[in-house]
PDB file of C-alpha atoms in Angstrom:
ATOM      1  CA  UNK A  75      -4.830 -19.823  76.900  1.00 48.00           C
ATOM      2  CA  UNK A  76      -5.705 -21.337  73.399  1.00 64.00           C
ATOM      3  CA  UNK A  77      -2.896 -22.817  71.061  1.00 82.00           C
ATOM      4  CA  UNK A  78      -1.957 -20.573  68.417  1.00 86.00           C
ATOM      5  CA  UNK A  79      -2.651 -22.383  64.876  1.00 87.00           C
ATOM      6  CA  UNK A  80      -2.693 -21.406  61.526  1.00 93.00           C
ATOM      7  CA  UNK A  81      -4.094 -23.410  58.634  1.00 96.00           C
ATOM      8  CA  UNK A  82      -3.011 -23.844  55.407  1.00 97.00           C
ATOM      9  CA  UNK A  83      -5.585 -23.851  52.613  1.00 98.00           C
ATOM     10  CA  UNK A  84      -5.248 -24.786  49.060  1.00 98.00           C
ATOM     11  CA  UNK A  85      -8.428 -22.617  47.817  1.00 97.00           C
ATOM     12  CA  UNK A  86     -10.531 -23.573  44.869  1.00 96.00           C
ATOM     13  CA  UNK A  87     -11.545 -20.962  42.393  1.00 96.00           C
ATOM     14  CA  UNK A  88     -15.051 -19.770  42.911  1.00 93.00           C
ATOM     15  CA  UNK A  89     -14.766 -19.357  46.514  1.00 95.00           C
ATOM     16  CA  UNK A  90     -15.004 -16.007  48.611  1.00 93.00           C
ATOM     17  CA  UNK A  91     -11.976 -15.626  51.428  1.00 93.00           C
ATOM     18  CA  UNK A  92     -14.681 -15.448  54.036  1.00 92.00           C
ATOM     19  CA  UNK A  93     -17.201 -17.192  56.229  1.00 90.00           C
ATOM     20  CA  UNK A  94     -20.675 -15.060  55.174  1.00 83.00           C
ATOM     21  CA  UNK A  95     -21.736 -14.702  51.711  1.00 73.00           C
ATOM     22  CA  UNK A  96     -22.858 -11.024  51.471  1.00 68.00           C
ATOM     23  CA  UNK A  97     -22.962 -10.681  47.536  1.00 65.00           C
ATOM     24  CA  UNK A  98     -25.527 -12.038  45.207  1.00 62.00           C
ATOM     25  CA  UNK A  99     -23.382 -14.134  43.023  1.00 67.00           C
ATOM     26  CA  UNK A 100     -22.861 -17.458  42.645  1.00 70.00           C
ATOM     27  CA  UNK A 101     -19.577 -17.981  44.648  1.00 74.00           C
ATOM     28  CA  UNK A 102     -19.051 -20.352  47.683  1.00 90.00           C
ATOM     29  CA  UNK A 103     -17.466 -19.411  51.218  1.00 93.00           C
ATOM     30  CA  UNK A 104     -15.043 -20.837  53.672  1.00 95.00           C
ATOM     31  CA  UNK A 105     -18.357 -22.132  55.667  1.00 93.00           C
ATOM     32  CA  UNK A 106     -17.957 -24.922  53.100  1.00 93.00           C
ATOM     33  CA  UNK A 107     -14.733 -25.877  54.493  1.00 95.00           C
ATOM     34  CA  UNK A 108     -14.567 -24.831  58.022  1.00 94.00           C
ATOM     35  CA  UNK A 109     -16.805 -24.784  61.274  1.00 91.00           C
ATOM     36  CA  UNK A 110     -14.397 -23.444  63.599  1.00 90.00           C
ATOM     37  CA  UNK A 111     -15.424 -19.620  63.759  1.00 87.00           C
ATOM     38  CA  UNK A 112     -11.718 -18.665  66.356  1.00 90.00           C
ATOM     39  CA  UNK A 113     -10.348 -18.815  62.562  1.00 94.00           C
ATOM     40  CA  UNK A 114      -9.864 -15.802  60.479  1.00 94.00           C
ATOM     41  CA  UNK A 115      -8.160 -15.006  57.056  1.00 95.00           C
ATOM     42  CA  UNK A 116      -4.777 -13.706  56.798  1.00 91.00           C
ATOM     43  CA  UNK A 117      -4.322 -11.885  53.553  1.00 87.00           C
ATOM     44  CA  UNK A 118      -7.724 -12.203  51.330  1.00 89.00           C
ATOM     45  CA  UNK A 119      -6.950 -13.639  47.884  1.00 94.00           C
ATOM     46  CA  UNK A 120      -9.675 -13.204  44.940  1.00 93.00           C
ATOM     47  CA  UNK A 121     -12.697 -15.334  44.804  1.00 93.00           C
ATOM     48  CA  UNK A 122     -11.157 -16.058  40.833  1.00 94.00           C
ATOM     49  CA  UNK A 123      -7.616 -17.018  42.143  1.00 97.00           C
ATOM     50  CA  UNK A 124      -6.803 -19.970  43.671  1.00 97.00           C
ATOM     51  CA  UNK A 125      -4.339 -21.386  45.631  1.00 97.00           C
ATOM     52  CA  UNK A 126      -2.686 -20.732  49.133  1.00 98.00           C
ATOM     53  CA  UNK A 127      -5.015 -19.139  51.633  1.00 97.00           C
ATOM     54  CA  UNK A 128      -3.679 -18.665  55.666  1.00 96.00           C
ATOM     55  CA  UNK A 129      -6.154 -18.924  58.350  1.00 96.00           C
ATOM     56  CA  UNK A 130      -4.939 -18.056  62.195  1.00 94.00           C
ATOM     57  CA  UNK A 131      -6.906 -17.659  65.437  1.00 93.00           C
ATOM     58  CA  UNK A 132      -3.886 -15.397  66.571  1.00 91.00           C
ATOM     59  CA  UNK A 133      -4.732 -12.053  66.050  1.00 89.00           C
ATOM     60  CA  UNK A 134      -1.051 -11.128  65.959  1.00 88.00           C
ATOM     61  CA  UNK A 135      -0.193 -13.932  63.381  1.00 88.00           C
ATOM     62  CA  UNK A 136      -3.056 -12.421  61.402  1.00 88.00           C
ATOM     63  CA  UNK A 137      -1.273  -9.112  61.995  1.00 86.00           C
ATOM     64  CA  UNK A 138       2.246  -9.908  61.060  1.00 83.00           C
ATOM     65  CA  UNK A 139       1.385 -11.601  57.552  1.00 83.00           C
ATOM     66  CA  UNK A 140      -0.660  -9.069  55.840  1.00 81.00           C
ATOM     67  CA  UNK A 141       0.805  -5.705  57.023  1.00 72.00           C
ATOM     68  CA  UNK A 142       3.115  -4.256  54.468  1.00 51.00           C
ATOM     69  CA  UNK A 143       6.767  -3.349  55.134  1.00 48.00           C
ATOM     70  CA  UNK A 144       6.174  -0.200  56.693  1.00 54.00           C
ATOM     71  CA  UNK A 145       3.934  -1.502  59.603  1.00 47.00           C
ATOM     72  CA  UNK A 146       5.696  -4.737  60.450  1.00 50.00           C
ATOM     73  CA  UNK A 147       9.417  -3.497  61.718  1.00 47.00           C
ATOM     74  CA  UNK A 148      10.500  -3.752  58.146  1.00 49.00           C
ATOM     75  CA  UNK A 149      10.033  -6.967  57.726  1.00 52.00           C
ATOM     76  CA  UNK A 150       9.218  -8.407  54.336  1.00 60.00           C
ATOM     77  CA  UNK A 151       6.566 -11.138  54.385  1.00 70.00           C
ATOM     78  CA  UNK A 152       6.622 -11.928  50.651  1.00 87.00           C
ATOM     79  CA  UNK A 153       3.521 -13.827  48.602  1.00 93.00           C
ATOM     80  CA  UNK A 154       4.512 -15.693  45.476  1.00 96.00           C
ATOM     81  CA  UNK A 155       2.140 -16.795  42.999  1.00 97.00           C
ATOM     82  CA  UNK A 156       2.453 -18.678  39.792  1.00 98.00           C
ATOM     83  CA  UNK A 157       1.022 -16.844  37.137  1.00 98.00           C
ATOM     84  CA  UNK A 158      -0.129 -17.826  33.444  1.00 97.00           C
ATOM     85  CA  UNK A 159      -0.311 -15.118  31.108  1.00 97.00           C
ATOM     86  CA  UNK A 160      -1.114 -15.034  27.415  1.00 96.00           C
ATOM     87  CA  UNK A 161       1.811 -14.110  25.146  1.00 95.00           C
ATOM     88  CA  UNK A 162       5.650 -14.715  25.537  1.00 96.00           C
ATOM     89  CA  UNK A 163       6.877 -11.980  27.903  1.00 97.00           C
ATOM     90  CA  UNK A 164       9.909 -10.485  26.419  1.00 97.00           C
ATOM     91  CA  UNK A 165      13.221  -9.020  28.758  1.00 97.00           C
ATOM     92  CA  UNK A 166      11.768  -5.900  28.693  1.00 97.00           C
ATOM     93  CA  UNK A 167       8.146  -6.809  30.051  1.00 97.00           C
ATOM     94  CA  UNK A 168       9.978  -8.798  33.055  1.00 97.00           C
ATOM     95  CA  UNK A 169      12.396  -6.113  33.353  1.00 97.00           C
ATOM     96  CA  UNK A 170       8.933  -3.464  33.962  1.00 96.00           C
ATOM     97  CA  UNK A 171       7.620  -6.017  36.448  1.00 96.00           C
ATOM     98  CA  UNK A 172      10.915  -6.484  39.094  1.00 96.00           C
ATOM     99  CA  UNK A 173      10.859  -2.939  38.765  1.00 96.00           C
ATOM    100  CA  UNK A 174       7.877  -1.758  39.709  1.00 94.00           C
ATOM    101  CA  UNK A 175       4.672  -0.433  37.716  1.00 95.00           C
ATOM    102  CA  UNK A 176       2.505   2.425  37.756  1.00 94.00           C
ATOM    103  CA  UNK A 177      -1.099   2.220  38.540  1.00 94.00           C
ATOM    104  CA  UNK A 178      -4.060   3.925  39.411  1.00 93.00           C
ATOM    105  CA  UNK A 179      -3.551   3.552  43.179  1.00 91.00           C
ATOM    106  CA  UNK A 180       0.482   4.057  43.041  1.00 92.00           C
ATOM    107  CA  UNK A 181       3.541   2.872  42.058  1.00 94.00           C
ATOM    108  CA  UNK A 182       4.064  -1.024  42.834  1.00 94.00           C
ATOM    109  CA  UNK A 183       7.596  -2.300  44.907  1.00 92.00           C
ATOM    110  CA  UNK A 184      10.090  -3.885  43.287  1.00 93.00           C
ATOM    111  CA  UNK A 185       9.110  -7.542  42.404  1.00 94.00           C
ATOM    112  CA  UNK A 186      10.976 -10.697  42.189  1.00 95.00           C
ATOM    113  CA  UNK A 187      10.339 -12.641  38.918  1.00 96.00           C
ATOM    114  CA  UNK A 188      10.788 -15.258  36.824  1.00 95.00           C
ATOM    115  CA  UNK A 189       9.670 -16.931  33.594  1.00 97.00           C
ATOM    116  CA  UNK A 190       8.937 -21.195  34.099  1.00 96.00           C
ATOM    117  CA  UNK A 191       8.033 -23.973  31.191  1.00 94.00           C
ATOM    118  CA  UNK A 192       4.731 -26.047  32.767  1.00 91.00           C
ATOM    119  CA  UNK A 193       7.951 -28.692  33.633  1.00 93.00           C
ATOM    120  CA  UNK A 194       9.553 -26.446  36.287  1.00 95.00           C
ATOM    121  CA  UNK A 195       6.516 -25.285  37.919  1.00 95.00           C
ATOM    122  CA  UNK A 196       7.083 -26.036  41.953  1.00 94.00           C
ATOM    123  CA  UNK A 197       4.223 -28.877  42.043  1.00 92.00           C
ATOM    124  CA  UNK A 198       1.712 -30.524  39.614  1.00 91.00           C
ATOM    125  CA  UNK A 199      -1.114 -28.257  38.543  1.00 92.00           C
ATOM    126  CA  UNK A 200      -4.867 -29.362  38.850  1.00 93.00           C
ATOM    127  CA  UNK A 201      -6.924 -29.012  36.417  1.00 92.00           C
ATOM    128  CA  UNK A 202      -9.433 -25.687  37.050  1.00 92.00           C
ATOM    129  CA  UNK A 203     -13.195 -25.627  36.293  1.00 87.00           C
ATOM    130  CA  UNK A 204     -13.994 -24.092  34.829  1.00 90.00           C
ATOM    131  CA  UNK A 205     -11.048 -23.797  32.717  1.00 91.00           C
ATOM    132  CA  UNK A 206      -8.751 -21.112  31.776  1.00 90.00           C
ATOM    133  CA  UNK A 207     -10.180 -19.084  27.782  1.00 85.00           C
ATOM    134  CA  UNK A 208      -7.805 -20.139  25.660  1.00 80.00           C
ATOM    135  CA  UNK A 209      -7.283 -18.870  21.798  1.00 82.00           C
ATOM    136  CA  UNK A 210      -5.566 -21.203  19.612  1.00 82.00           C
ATOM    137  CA  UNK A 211      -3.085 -18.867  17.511  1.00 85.00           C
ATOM    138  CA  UNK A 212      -1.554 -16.937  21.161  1.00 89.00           C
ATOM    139  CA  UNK A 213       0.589 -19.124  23.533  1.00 93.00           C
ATOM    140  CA  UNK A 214       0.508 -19.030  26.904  1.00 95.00           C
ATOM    141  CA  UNK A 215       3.538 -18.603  29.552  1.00 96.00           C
ATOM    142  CA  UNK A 216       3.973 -19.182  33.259  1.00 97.00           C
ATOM    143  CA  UNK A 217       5.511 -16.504  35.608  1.00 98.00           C
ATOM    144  CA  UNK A 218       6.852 -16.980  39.203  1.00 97.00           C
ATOM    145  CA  UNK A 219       6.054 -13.621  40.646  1.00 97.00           C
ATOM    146  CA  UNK A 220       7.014 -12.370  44.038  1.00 95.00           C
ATOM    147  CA  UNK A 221       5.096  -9.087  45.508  1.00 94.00           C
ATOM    148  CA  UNK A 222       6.131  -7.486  48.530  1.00 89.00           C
ATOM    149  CA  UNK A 223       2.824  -5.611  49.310  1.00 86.00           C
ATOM    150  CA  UNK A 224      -0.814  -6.341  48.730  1.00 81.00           C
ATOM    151  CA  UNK A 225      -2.464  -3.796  46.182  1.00 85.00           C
ATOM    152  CA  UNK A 226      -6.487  -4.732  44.965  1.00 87.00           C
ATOM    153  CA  UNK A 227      -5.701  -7.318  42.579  1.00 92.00           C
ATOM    154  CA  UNK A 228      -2.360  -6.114  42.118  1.00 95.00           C
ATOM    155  CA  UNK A 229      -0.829  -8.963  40.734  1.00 96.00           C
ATOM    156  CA  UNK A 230      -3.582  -9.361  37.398  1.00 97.00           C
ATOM    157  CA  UNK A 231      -3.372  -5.551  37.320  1.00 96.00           C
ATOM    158  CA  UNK A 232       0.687  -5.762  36.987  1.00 97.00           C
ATOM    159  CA  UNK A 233       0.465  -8.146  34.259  1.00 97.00           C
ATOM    160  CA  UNK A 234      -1.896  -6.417  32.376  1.00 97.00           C
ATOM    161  CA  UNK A 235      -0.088  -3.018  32.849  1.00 97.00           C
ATOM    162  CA  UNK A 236       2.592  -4.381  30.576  1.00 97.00           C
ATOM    163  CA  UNK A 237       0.840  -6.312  28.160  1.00 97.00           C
ATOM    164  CA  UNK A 238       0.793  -9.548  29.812  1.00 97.00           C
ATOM    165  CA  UNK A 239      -3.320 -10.311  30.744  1.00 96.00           C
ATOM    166  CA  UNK A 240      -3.684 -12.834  33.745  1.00 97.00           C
ATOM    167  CA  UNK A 241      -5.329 -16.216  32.373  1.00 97.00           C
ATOM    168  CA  UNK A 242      -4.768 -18.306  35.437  1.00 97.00           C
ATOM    169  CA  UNK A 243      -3.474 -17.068  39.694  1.00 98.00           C
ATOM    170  CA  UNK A 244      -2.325 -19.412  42.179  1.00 98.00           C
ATOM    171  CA  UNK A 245      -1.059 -18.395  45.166  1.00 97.00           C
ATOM    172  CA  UNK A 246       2.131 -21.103  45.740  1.00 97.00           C
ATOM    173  CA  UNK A 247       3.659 -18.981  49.380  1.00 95.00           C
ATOM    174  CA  UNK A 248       3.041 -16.508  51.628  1.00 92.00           C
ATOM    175  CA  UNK A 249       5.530 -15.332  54.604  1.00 85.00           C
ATOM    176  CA  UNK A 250       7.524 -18.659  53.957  1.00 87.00           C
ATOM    177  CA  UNK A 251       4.712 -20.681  54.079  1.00 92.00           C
ATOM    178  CA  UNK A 252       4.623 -22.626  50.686  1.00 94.00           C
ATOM    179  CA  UNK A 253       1.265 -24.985  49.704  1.00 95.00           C
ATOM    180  CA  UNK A 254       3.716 -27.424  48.689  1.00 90.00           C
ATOM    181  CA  UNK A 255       1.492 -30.467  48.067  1.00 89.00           C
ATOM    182  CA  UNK A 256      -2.030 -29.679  49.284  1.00 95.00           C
ATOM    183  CA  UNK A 257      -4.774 -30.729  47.028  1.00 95.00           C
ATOM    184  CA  UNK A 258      -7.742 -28.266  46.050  1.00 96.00           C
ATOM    185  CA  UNK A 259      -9.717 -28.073  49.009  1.00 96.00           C
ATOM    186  CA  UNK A 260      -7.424 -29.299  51.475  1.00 96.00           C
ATOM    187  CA  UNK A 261      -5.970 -28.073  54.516  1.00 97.00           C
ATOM    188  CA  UNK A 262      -3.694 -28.356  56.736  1.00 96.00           C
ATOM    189  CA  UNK A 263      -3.332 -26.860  60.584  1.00 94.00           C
ATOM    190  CA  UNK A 264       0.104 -26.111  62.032  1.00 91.00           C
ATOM    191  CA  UNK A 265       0.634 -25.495  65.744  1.00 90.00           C
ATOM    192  CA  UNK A 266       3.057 -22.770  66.469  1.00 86.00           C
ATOM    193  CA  UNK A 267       5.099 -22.721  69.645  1.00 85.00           C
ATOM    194  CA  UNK A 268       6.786 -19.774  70.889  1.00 85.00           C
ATOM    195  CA  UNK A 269       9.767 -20.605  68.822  1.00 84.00           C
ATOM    196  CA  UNK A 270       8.144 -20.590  65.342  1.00 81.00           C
ATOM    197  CA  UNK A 271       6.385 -17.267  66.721  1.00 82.00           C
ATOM    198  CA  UNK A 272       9.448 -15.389  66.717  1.00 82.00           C
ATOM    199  CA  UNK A 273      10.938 -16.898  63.476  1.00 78.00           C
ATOM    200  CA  UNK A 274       7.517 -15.512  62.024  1.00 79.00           C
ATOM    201  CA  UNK A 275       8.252 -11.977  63.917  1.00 77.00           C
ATOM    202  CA  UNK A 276       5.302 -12.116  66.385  1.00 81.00           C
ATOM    203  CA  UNK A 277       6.711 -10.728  69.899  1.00 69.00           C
ATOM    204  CA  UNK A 278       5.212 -12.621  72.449  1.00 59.00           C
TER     205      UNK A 278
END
């Protein structure tokens, strides 16, 4: 029987969470990164975000990180991204966001939240290419966000729901997995025995 692994990717922007390019733009694939085909994605994130990306070749890993509450025994695997949004968010913006927004596809959970100064942000940022549109007379803020489900780009459409358009995504955890200090386009694999199986809620 094969190990069960999981990798731990630090995604660049520009590139597709998969392994064949079926679209006619100009984005890259995980084929630039990986050759070993047992690995598949566990919760797709945007070829325009960046950040953490979770491959397993356990289908019941896979399983257990990107099925919503309902599906998974009630467990909450939570994603947290940092966000940078143009404006100054005020109380009542955050308030909207931790308590759930109405879009086209359904009112979102409850998020966690919180606004961070560049200083407090978990690890040192890269620098993106291309880099984020910036206007000279609007500032820009940071947002620790915490989502609970995984809506189509539910995260930029959140933001922009209450006035707060998404400049910059990176995906900093998912499930308790954080991407601590990966660089872009790095990765790391993690072996899980039968103990870190059930802290992860996979019945074995």
């Amino acid at each position: 029987m094969s190990t069960t692994s999981l990798v731990l990717f630090n995604k660049p922007y520009g590139v597709q969470s998969q392994f064949r390019d079926d679209s006619n733009n100009d984005h890259t694939t995980l084929s630039e990164y990986f050759t070993d085909k047992s690995l598949r994605v566990a919760g797709r994130l945007d070829a325009t975000s960046e950040g953490l990306l979770i491959l397993t070749n356990d289908g019941r890993v896979n399983k257990t990180i990107t099925h919503p509450p309902k599906a998974n025994a009630g467990r909450k695997q939570g994603k947290t991204y940092l966000v940078q949004v143009e404006g100054i968010p005020t109380a009542e913006q955050l308030d909207k966001l931790r308590q759930g927004v109405i879009l086209k596809d359904g009112k979102t959970l409850p998020a966690d939240i919180k606004q961070l100064s560049e200083e407090d942000l978990p690890m040192p940022l890269w620098q993106r290419d291309p880099p984020i549109r910036e206007r000279k007379s609007i500032p820009t803020s940071w947002l620790m966000l915490t989502i609970y489900e995984g809506k189509n780009r539910q995260v930029r459409r959140m933001t922009a729901h209450v006035g707060l358009p998404c400049l910059r995504l990176i995906r900093w955890s998912v499930a308790g997995f954080e991407l601590e200090e990966l660089a872009v386009g790095e990765f790391v694999r993690i072996h899980l025995d039968s103990t870190k199986l059930r802290e992860l809620g996979v019945n074995n």
